[in-house]
Coordinates of C-alpha atoms (C1' of nucleotides) in Angstrom, one line a residue:
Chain A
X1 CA 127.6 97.9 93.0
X2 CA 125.6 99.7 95.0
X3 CA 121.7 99.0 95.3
X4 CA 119.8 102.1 94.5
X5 CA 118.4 104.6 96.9
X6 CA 115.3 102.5 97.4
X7 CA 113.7 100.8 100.2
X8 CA 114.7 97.7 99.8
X9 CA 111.7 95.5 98.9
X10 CA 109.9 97.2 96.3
X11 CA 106.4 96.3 96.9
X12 CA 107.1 93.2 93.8
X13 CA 103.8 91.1 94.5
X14 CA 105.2 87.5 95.7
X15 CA 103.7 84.8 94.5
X16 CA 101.8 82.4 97.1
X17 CA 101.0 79.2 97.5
X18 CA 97.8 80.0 96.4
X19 CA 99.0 81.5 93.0
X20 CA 98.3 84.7 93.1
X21 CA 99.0 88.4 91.3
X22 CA 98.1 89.1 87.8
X23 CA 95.7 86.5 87.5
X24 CA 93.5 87.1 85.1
X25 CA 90.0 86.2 86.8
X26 CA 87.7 88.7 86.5
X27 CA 85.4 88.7 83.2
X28 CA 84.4 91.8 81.3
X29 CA 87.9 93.5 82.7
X30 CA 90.2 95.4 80.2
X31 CA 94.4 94.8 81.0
X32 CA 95.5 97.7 78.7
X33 CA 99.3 97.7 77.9
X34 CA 99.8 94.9 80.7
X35 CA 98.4 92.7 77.6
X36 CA 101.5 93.6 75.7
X37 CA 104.4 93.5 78.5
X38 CA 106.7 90.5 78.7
X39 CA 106.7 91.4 82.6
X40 CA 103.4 91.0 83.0
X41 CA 103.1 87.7 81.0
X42 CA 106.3 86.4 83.2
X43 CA 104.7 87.2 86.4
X44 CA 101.2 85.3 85.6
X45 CA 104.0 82.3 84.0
X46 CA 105.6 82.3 87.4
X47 CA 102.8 82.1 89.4
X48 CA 101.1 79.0 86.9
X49 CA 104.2 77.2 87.5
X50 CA 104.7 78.2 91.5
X51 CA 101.6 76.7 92.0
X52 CA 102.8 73.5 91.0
X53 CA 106.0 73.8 92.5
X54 CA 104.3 74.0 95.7
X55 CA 102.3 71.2 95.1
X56 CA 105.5 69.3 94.1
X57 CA 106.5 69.9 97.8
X58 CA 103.8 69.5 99.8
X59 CA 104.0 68.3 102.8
X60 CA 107.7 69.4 103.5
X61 CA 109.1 72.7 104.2
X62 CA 110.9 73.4 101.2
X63 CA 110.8 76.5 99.5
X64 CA 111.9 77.5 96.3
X65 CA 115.0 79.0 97.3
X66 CA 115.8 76.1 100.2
X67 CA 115.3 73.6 97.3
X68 CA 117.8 76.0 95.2
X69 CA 119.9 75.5 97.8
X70 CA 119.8 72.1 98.3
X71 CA 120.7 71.7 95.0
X72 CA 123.6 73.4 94.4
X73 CA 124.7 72.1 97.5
X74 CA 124.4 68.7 96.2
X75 CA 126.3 69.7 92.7
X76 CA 128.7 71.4 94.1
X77 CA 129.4 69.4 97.3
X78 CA 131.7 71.4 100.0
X79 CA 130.7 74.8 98.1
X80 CA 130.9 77.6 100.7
X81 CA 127.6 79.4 101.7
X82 CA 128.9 82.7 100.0
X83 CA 128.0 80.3 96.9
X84 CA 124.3 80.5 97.8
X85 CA 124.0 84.1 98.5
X86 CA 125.9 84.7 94.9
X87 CA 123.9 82.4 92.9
X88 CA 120.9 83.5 94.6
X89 CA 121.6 87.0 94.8
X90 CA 120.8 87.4 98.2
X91 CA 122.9 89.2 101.2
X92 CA 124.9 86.9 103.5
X93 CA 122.5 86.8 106.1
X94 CA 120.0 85.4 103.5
X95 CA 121.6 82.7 103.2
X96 CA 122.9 82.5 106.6
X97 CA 119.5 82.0 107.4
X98 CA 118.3 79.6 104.3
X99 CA 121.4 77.2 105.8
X100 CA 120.0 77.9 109.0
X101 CA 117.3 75.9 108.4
X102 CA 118.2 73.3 105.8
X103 CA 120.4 72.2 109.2
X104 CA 117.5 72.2 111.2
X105 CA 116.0 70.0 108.6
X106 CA 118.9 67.9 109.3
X107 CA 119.2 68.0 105.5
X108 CA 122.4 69.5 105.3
X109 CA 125.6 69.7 107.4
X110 CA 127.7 72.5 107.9
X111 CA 131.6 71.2 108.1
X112 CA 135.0 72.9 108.6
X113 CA 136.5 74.2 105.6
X114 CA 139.5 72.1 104.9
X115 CA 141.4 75.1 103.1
X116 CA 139.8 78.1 104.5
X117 CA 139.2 78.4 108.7
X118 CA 137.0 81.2 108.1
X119 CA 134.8 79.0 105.6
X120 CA 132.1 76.4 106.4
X121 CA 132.0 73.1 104.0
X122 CA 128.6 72.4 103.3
X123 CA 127.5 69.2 102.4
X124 CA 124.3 67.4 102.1
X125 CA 123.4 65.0 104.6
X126 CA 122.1 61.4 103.9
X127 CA 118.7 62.2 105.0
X128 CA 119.2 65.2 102.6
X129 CA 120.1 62.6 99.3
X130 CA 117.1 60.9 100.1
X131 CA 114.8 63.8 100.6
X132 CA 116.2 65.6 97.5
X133 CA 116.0 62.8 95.3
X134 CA 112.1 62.5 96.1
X135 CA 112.2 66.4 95.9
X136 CA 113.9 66.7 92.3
X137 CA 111.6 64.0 91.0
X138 CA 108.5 65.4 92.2
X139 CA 109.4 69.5 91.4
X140 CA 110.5 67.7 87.7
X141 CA 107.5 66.4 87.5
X142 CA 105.0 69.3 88.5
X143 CA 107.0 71.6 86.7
X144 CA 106.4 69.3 83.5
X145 CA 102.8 69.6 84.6
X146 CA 102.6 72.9 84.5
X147 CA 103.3 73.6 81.1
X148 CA 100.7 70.9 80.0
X149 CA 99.3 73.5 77.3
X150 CA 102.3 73.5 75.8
X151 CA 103.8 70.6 73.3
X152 CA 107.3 69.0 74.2
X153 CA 108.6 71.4 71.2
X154 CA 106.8 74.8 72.8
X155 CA 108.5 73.7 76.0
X156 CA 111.5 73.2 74.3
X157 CA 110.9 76.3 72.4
X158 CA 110.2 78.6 75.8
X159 CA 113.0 77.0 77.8
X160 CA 115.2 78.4 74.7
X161 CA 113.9 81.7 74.6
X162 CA 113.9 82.0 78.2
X163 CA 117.5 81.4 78.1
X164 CA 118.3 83.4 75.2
X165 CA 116.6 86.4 77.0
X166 CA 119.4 86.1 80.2
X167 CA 122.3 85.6 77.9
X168 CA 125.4 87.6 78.7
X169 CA 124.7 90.4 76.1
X170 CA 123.2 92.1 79.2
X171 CA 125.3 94.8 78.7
X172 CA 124.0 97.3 80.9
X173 CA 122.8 100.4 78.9
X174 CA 119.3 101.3 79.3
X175 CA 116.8 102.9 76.8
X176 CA 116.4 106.8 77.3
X177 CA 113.5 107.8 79.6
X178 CA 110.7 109.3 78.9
X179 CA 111.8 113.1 80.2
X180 CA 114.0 112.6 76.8
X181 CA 111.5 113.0 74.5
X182 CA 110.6 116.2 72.6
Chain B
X1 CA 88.5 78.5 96.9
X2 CA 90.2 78.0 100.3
X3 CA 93.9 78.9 100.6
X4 CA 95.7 75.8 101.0
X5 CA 97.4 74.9 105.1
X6 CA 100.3 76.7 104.5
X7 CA 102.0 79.7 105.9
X8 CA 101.1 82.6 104.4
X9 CA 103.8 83.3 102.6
X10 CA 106.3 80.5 101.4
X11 CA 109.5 81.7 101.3
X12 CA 109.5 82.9 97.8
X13 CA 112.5 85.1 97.1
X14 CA 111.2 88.0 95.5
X15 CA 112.9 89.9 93.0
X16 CA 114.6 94.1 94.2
X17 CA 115.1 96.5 92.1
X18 CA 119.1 95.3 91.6
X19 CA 117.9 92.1 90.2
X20 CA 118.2 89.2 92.1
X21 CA 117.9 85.2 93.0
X22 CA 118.5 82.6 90.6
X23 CA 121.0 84.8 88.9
X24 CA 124.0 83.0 87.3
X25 CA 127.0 85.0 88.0
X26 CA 129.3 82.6 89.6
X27 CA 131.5 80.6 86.9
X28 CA 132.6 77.1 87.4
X29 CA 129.0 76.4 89.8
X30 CA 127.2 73.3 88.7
X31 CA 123.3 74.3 88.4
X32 CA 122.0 70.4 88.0
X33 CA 118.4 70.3 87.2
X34 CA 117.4 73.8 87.5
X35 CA 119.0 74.2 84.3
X36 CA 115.7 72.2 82.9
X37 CA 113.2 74.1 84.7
X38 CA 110.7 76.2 83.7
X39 CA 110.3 77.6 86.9
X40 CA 113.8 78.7 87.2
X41 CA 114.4 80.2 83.9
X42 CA 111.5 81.7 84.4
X43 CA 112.3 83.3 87.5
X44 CA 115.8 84.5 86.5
X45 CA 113.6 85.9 83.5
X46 CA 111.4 88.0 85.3
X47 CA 114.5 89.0 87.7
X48 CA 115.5 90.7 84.3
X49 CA 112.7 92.5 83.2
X50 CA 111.9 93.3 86.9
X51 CA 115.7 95.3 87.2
X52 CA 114.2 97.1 83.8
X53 CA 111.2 97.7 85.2
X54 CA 112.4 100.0 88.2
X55 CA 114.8 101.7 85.8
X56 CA 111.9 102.8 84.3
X57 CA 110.0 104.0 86.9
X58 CA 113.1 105.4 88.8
X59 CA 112.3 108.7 90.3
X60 CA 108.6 107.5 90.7
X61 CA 107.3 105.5 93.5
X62 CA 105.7 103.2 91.5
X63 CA 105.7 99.3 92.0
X64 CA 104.7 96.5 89.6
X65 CA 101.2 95.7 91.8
X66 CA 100.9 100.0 91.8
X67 CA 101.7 100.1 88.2
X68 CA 99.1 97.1 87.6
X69 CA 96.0 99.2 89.8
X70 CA 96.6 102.1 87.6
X71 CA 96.5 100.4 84.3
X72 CA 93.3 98.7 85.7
X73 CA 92.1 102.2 86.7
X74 CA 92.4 103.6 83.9
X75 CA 91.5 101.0 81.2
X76 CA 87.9 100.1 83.8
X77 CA 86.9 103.5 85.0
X78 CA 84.9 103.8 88.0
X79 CA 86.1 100.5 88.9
X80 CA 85.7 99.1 92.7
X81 CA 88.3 98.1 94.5
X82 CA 87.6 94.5 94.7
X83 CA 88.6 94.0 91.0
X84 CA 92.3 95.0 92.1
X85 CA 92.3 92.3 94.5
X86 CA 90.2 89.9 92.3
X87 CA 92.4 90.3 89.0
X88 CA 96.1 91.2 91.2
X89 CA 94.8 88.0 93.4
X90 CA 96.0 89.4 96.6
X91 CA 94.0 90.1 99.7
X92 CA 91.0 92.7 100.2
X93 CA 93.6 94.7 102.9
X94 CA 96.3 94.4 100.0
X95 CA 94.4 96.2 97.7
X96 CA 93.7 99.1 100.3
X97 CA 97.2 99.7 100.7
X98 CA 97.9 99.6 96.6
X99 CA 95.0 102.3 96.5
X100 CA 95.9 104.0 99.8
X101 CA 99.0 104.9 98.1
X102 CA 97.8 106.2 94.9
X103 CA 95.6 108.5 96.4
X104 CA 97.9 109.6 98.4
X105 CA 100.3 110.5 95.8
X106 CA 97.2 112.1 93.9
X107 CA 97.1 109.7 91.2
X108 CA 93.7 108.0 91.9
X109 CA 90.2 109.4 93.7
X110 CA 87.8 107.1 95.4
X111 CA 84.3 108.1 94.7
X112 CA 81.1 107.4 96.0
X113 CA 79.7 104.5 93.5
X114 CA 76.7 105.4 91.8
X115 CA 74.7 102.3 92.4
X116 CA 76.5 100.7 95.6
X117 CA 76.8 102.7 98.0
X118 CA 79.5 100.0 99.7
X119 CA 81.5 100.6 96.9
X120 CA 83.9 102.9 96.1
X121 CA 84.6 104.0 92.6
X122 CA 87.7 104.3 91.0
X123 CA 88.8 107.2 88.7
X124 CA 93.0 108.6 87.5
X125 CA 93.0 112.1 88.9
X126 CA 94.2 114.6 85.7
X127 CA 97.3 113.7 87.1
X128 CA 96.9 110.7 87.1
X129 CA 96.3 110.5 83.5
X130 CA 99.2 112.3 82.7
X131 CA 101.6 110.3 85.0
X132 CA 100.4 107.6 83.8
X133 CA 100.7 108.1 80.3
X134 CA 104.3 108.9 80.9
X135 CA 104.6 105.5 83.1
X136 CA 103.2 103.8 80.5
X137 CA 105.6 104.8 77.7
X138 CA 108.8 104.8 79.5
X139 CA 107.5 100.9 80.8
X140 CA 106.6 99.7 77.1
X141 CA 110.2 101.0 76.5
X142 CA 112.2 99.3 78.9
X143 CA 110.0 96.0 78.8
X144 CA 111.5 96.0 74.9
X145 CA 114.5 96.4 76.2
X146 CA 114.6 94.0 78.4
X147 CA 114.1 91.1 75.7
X148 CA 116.9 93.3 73.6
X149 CA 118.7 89.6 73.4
X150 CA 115.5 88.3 71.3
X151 CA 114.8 89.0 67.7
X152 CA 111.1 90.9 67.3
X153 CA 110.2 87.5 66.2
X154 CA 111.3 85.6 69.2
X155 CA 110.1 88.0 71.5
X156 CA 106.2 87.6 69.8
X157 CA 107.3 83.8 70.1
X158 CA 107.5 84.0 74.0
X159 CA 104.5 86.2 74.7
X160 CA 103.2 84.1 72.6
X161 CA 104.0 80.8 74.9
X162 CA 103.7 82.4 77.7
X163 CA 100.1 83.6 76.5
X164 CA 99.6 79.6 75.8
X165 CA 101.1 78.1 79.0
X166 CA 98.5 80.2 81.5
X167 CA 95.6 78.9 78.9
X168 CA 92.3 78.1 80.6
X169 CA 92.8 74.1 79.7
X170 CA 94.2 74.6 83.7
X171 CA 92.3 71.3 84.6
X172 CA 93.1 71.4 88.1
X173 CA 94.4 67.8 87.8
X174 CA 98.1 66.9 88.9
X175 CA 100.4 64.6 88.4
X176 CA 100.9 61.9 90.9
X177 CA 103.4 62.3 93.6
X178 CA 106.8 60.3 93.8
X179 CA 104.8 58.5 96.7
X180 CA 103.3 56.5 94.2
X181 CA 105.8 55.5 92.6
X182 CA 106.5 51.4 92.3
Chain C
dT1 C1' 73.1 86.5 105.7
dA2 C1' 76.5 88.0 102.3
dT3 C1' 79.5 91.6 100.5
dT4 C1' 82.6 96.0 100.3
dG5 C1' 85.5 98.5 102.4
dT6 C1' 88.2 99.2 106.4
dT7 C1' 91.5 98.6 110.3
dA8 C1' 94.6 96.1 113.4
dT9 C1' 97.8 92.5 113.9
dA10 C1' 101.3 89.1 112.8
dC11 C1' 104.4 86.7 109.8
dT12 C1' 107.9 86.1 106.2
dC13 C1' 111.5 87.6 103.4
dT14 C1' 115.2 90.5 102.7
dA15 C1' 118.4 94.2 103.5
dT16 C1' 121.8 96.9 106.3
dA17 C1' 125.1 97.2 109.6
dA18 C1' 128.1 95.8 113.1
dC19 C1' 130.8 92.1 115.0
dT20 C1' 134.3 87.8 115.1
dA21 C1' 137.7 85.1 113.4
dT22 C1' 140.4 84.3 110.2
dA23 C1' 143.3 85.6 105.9
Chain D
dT1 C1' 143.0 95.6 105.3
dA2 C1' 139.8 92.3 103.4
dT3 C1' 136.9 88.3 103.6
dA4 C1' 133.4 84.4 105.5
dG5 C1' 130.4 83.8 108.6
dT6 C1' 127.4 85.5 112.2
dT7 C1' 123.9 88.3 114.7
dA8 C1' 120.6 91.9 115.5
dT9 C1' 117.5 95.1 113.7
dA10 C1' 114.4 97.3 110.5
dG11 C1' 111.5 97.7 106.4
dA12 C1' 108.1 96.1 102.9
dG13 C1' 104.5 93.1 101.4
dT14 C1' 100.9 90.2 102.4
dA15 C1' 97.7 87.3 105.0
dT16 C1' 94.1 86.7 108.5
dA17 C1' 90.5 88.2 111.3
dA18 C1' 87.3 91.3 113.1
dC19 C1' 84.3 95.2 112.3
dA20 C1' 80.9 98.8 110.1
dA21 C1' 77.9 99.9 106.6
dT22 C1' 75.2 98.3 103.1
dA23 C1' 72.8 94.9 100.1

DNA sequence: TATTGTTATACTCTATAACTATA
DNA sequence: TATAGTTATAGAGTATAACAATA
């Protein structure tokens, strides 16, 4: 599939560290339809729980797609990277680069393939069990934290929905546009 | 508030218009604890709604953050452009930029502000208001059909939640790290 | 002295494309 | 001919910092 005849990054506000887009800060200010879009309500969810992500990992370098990686690399031990860059959805050289520097972390170690020359083995190092066990706990736990105005049930409830929304039904017909009208 | 030590931006992968990180699309790929975090789902979620977003402003050169500025235009007229930074919580430049481009593609006019004169005020050119009316339908549309997996009910359900979860009970407490553990 | 808008600069993430070595 | 990994390059978004005009 091809991508469409965009530039590539589409201007998507990132979230930061700091938490950031579609925060609603400013008193007195009116959000329009943005009050009624499940986008808009993801993207402030995101950046809520972001926030604590980051605070989950303070102090190392891990990012939410290292820590991805990290993980399936420990799940799925002697995976390939093209693994990464197909679960994550990102091009080779993204993940080229996200292995990059979970080696240079000394986190993770890239081996010979034993079926496949043209394949790397990757496997998590020891220093990379240890880190990512104090990683997992800590991301569990701030991301527990972060839905602390929720009950265990809503949680429950939102994980649910949240999954139900990405379910394979995705077929991949699209609403008519606008121009369609009258 | 003061930004916290860290890079500026942290690595977050940030959704294109094809839809992308955190996807599931390889079979037989263990997913370990991700598949219990919010932040995951919620990012796969938003990678959903995101790749119906741009189909619905396809042919536009609108972005969420654009998108955002004009609702905020529009629904606060006359508006300064610190309240796109403020509520969009991205930097004073970043906000230029958003509003560089929609004057530029003649959607929005800075004016002088009536009662500071460092201000500039915000108004939707005509065309504007009719672009934006058109933006706003075809976007209601595709955000519905984006949760097409999710009964009416279950889609009010997770606004609903997601409404809850960014609640202003954010103490800014945190759990404690794994340091403390034993 | 603080604030609004502005400009310049740098950094990060990601994509594309070309290359290699295998298959 | 296709695939896994690699490398180099370029584009987009955002942050920081310094500046001007105004408060």
């Amino acid at each position: 599939m091809k991508a469409r005849s965009r530039p590539t990054q589409r201007g998507i506000p990132t979230p930061t560290a700091r938490g950031e887009a579609f925060r609603i800060v400013a008193p007195g200010v009116n959000y329009g339809i943005m009050n009624r879009l499940l986008g808009s309500h993801l993207r402030r969810a995101q950046i809520l729980v972001y926030e604590d992500f980051f605070k989950a990992v303070e102090g190392s370098e891990i990012t939410p797609p290292l820590f991805a990686s990290l993980i399936l690399i420990k799940e799925n031990p002697g995976m390939s990277q093209g693994v990464i860059s197909t679960v994550l959805g990102i091009a080779k050289s993204g993940a080229m680069s996200l292995v990059d520097k979970l080696e240079a972390l000394k986190l993770v170690e890239r081996r010979p393939h034993p079926e496949n020359r043209r394949s790397k083995s990757l496997h998590l190092t020891a220093a990379g069990h240890r880190e990512l066990k104090l990683l997992e706990e800590a991301v569990e736990k701030f991301d527990l934290h972060a839905s602390r105005n929720l009950t265990k049930q809503e949680r429950e409830t939102l994980l649910l929905l949240l999954r139900k929304l990405d379910l394979p039904t995705r077929t991949d017909s699209a609403p008519s546009r606008s121009e369609d009208r009258d």
